[in-house]
Short mmCIF file of C-alpha atoms in Angstrom, two decimals:
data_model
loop_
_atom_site.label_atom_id
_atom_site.label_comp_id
_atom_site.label_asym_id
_atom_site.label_seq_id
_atom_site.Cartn_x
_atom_site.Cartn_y
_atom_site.Cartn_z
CA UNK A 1 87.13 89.78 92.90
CA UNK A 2 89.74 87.81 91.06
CA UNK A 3 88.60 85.52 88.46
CA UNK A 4 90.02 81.64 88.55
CA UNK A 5 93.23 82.14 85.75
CA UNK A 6 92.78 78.97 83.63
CA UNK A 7 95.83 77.95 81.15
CA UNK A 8 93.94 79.77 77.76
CA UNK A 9 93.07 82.80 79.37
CA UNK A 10 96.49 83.11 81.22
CA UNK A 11 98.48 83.03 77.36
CA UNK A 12 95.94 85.37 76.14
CA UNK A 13 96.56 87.85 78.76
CA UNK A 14 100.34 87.00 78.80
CA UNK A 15 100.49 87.90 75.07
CA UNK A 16 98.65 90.51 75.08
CA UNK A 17 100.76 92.36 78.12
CA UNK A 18 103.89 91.34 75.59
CA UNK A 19 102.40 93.13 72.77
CA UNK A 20 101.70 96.23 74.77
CA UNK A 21 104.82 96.50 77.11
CA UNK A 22 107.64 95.31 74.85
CA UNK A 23 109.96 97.76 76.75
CA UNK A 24 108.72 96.46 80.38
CA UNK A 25 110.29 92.81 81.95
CA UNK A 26 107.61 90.65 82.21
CA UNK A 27 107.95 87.28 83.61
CA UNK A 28 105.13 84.87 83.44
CA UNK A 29 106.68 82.48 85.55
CA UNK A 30 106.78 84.79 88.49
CA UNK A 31 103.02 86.46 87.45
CA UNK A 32 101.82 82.61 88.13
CA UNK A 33 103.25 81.87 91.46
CA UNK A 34 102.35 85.23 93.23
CA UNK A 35 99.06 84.08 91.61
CA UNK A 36 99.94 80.69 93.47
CA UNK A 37 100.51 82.45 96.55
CA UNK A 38 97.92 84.63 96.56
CA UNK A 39 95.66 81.81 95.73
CA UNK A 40 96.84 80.15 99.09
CA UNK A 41 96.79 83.46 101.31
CA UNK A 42 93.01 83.49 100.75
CA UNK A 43 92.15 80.20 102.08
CA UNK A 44 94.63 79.82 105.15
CA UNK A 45 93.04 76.14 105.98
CA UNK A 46 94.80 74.98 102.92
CA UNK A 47 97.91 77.47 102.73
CA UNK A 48 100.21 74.91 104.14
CA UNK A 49 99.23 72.07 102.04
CA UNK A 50 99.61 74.45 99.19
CA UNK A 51 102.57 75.31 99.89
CA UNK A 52 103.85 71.91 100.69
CA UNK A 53 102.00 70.67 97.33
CA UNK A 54 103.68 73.03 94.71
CA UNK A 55 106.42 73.70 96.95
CA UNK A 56 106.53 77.09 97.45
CA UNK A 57 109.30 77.70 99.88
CA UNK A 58 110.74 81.55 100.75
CA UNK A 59 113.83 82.55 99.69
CA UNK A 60 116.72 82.72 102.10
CA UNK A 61 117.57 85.81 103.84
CA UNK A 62 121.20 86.08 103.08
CA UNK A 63 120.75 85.02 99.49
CA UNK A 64 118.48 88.19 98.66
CA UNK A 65 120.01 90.71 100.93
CA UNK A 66 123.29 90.82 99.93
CA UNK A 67 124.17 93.96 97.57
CA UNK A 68 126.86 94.56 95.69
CA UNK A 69 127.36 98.40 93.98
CA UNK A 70 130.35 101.11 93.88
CA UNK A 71 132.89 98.31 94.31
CA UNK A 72 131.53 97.38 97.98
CA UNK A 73 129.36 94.34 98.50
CA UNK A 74 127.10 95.06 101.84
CA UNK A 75 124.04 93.36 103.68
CA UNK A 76 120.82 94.87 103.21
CA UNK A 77 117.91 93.57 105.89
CA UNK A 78 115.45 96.04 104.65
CA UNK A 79 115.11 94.12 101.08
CA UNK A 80 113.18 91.59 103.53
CA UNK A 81 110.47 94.07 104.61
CA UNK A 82 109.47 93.55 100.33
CA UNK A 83 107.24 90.97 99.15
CA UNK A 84 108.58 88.45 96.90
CA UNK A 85 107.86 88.15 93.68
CA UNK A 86 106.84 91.86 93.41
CA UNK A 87 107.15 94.23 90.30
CA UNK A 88 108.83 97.65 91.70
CA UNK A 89 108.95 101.25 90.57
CA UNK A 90 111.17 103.33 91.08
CA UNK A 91 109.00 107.30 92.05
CA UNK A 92 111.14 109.90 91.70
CA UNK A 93 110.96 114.03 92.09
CA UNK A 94 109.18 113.45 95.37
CA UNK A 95 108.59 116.58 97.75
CA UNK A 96 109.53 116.86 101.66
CA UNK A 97 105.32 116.87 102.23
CA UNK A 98 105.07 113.20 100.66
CA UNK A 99 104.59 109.99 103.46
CA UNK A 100 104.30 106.82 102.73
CA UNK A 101 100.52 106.78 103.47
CA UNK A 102 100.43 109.76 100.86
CA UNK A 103 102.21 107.58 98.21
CA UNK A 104 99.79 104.72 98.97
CA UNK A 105 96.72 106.65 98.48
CA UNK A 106 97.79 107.99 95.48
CA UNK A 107 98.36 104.81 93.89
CA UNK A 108 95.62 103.06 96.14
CA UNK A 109 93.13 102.52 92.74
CA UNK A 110 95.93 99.93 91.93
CA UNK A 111 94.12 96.17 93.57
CA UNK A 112 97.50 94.98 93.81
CA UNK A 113 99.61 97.50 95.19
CA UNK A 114 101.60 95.63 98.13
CA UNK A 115 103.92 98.20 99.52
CA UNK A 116 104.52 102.63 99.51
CA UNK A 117 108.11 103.48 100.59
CA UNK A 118 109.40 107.00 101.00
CA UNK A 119 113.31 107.00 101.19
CA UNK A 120 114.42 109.22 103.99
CA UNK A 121 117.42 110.94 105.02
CA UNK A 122 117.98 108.78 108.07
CA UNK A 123 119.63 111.93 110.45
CA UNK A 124 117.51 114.91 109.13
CA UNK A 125 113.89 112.62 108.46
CA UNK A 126 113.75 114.87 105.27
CA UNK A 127 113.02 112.68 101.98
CA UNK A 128 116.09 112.28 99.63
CA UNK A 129 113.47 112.59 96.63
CA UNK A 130 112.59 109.62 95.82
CA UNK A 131 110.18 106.44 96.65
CA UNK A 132 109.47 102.90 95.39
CA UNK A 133 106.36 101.72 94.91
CA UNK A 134 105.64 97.28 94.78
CA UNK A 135 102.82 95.83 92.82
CA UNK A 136 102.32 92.17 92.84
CA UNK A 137 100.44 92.06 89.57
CA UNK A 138 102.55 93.66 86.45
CA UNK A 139 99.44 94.51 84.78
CA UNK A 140 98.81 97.14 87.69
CA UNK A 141 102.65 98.10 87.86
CA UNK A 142 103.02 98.84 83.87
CA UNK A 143 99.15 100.41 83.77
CA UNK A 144 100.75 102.84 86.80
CA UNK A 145 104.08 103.38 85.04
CA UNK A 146 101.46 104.63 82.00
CA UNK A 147 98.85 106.29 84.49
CA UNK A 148 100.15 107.88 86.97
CA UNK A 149 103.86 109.34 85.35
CA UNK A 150 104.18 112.94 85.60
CA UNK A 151 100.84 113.17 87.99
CA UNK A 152 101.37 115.52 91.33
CA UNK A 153 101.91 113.88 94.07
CA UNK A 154 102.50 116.37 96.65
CA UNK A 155 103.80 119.12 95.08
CA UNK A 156 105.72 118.06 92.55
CA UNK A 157 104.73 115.99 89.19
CA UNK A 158 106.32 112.68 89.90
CA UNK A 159 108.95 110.51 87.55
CA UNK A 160 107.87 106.84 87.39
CA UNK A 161 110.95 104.28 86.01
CA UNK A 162 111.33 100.20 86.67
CA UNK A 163 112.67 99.63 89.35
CA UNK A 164 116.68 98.17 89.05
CA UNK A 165 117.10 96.99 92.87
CA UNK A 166 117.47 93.65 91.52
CA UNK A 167 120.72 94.49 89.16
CA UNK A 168 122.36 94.87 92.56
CA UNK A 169 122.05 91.89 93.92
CA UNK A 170 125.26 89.43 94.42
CA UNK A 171 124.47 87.06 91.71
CA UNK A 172 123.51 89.18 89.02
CA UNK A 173 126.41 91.19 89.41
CA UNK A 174 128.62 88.05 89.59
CA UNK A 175 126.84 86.91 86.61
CA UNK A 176 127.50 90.59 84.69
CA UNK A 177 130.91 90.32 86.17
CA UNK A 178 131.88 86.89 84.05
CA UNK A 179 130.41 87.90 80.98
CA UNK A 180 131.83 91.25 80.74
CA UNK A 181 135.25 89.20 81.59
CA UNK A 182 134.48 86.60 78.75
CA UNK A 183 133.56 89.57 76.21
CA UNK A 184 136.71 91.24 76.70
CA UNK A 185 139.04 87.81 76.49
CA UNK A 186 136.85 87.41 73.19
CA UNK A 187 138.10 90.47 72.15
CA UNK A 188 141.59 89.59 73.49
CA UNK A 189 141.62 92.25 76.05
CA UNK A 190 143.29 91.21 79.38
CA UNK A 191 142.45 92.69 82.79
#
């Protein structure tokens, strides 16, 4: 069971993630409201007015799905099968024999795993070698990244990275986009 996070115990933990995961993002704003949300998905009676209350609202469709890589900006629906607010990794040197219930098992000892994909070759069914995995806690996801890198899964030791699904999406390329343009007129290079 969860305990109640209370304001000290939250920095301690906080700090102490910082001081062990330097290299890992960690954002304590979003650890708090899928705390928040979780909160609210155990009590249903009083999810709404939880909601309402600290106004929790989910992010629009369009706004999340749209991708942007290779020079070709696309919509991408399956980004909304995800929970928000996770903490993704990215499983790599997967075997053909690996399923998503496979992938979930083997990180099942993880409380808040949320979500096992297996990326498929969508003609042949074969995998294309890799997975991601979603945590909504990233104590679990880094203590995985640590754990469970280079462990078999299938046939085949596994390759845990973060996840960078996130780099790809329209804003934060836009945003990339205008700093890499204000570097180079810095530097008085003109595109």
């Amino acid at each position: 069971m969860l305990e109640p996070i209370n304001a000290k115990n939250s920095r301690e933990t906080q700090a102490n993630f910082a001081k062990q995961q330097s290299g890992y993002h960690f954002d304590a704003r979003q650890v708090a409201r899928a705390a928040r949300v979780e909160e609210a998905a155990h009590a249903p009676e009083s999810a709404t007015a939880f909601a309402v209350e600290h106004k929790i609202k989910k992010p629009k469709a369009s706004a999340v799905a749209v991708r942007h890589a290779g020079g070709k900006t696309w919509r991408d629906d399956t980004l909304d099968q995800w929970p928000e607010g996770d903490f993704r990794l990215f499983v790599g040197n997967i075997g053909n024999e690996v399923t998503d219930e496979l992938l979930s098992h083997a990180f099942g000892r993880y409380p808040s795993l949320a979500r096992a994909k297996v990326i498929r070759n969508k003609h042949t069914n074969k995998t294309k070698g890799y997975a991601f995995i979603s945590f909504m806690d990233p104590f679990d996801c880094a203590k995985a990244l640590r754990e469970m890198n280079g462990r078999y899964i299938g046939n085949r030791p596994c390759k845990l990275v973060k996840s960078t699904w996130n780099d790809r999406t329209l804003k934060v390329v836009r945003k990339k986009e205008k700093k890499k343009a204000k570097e180079q007129k810095s530097w008085g290079i003109t595109a």
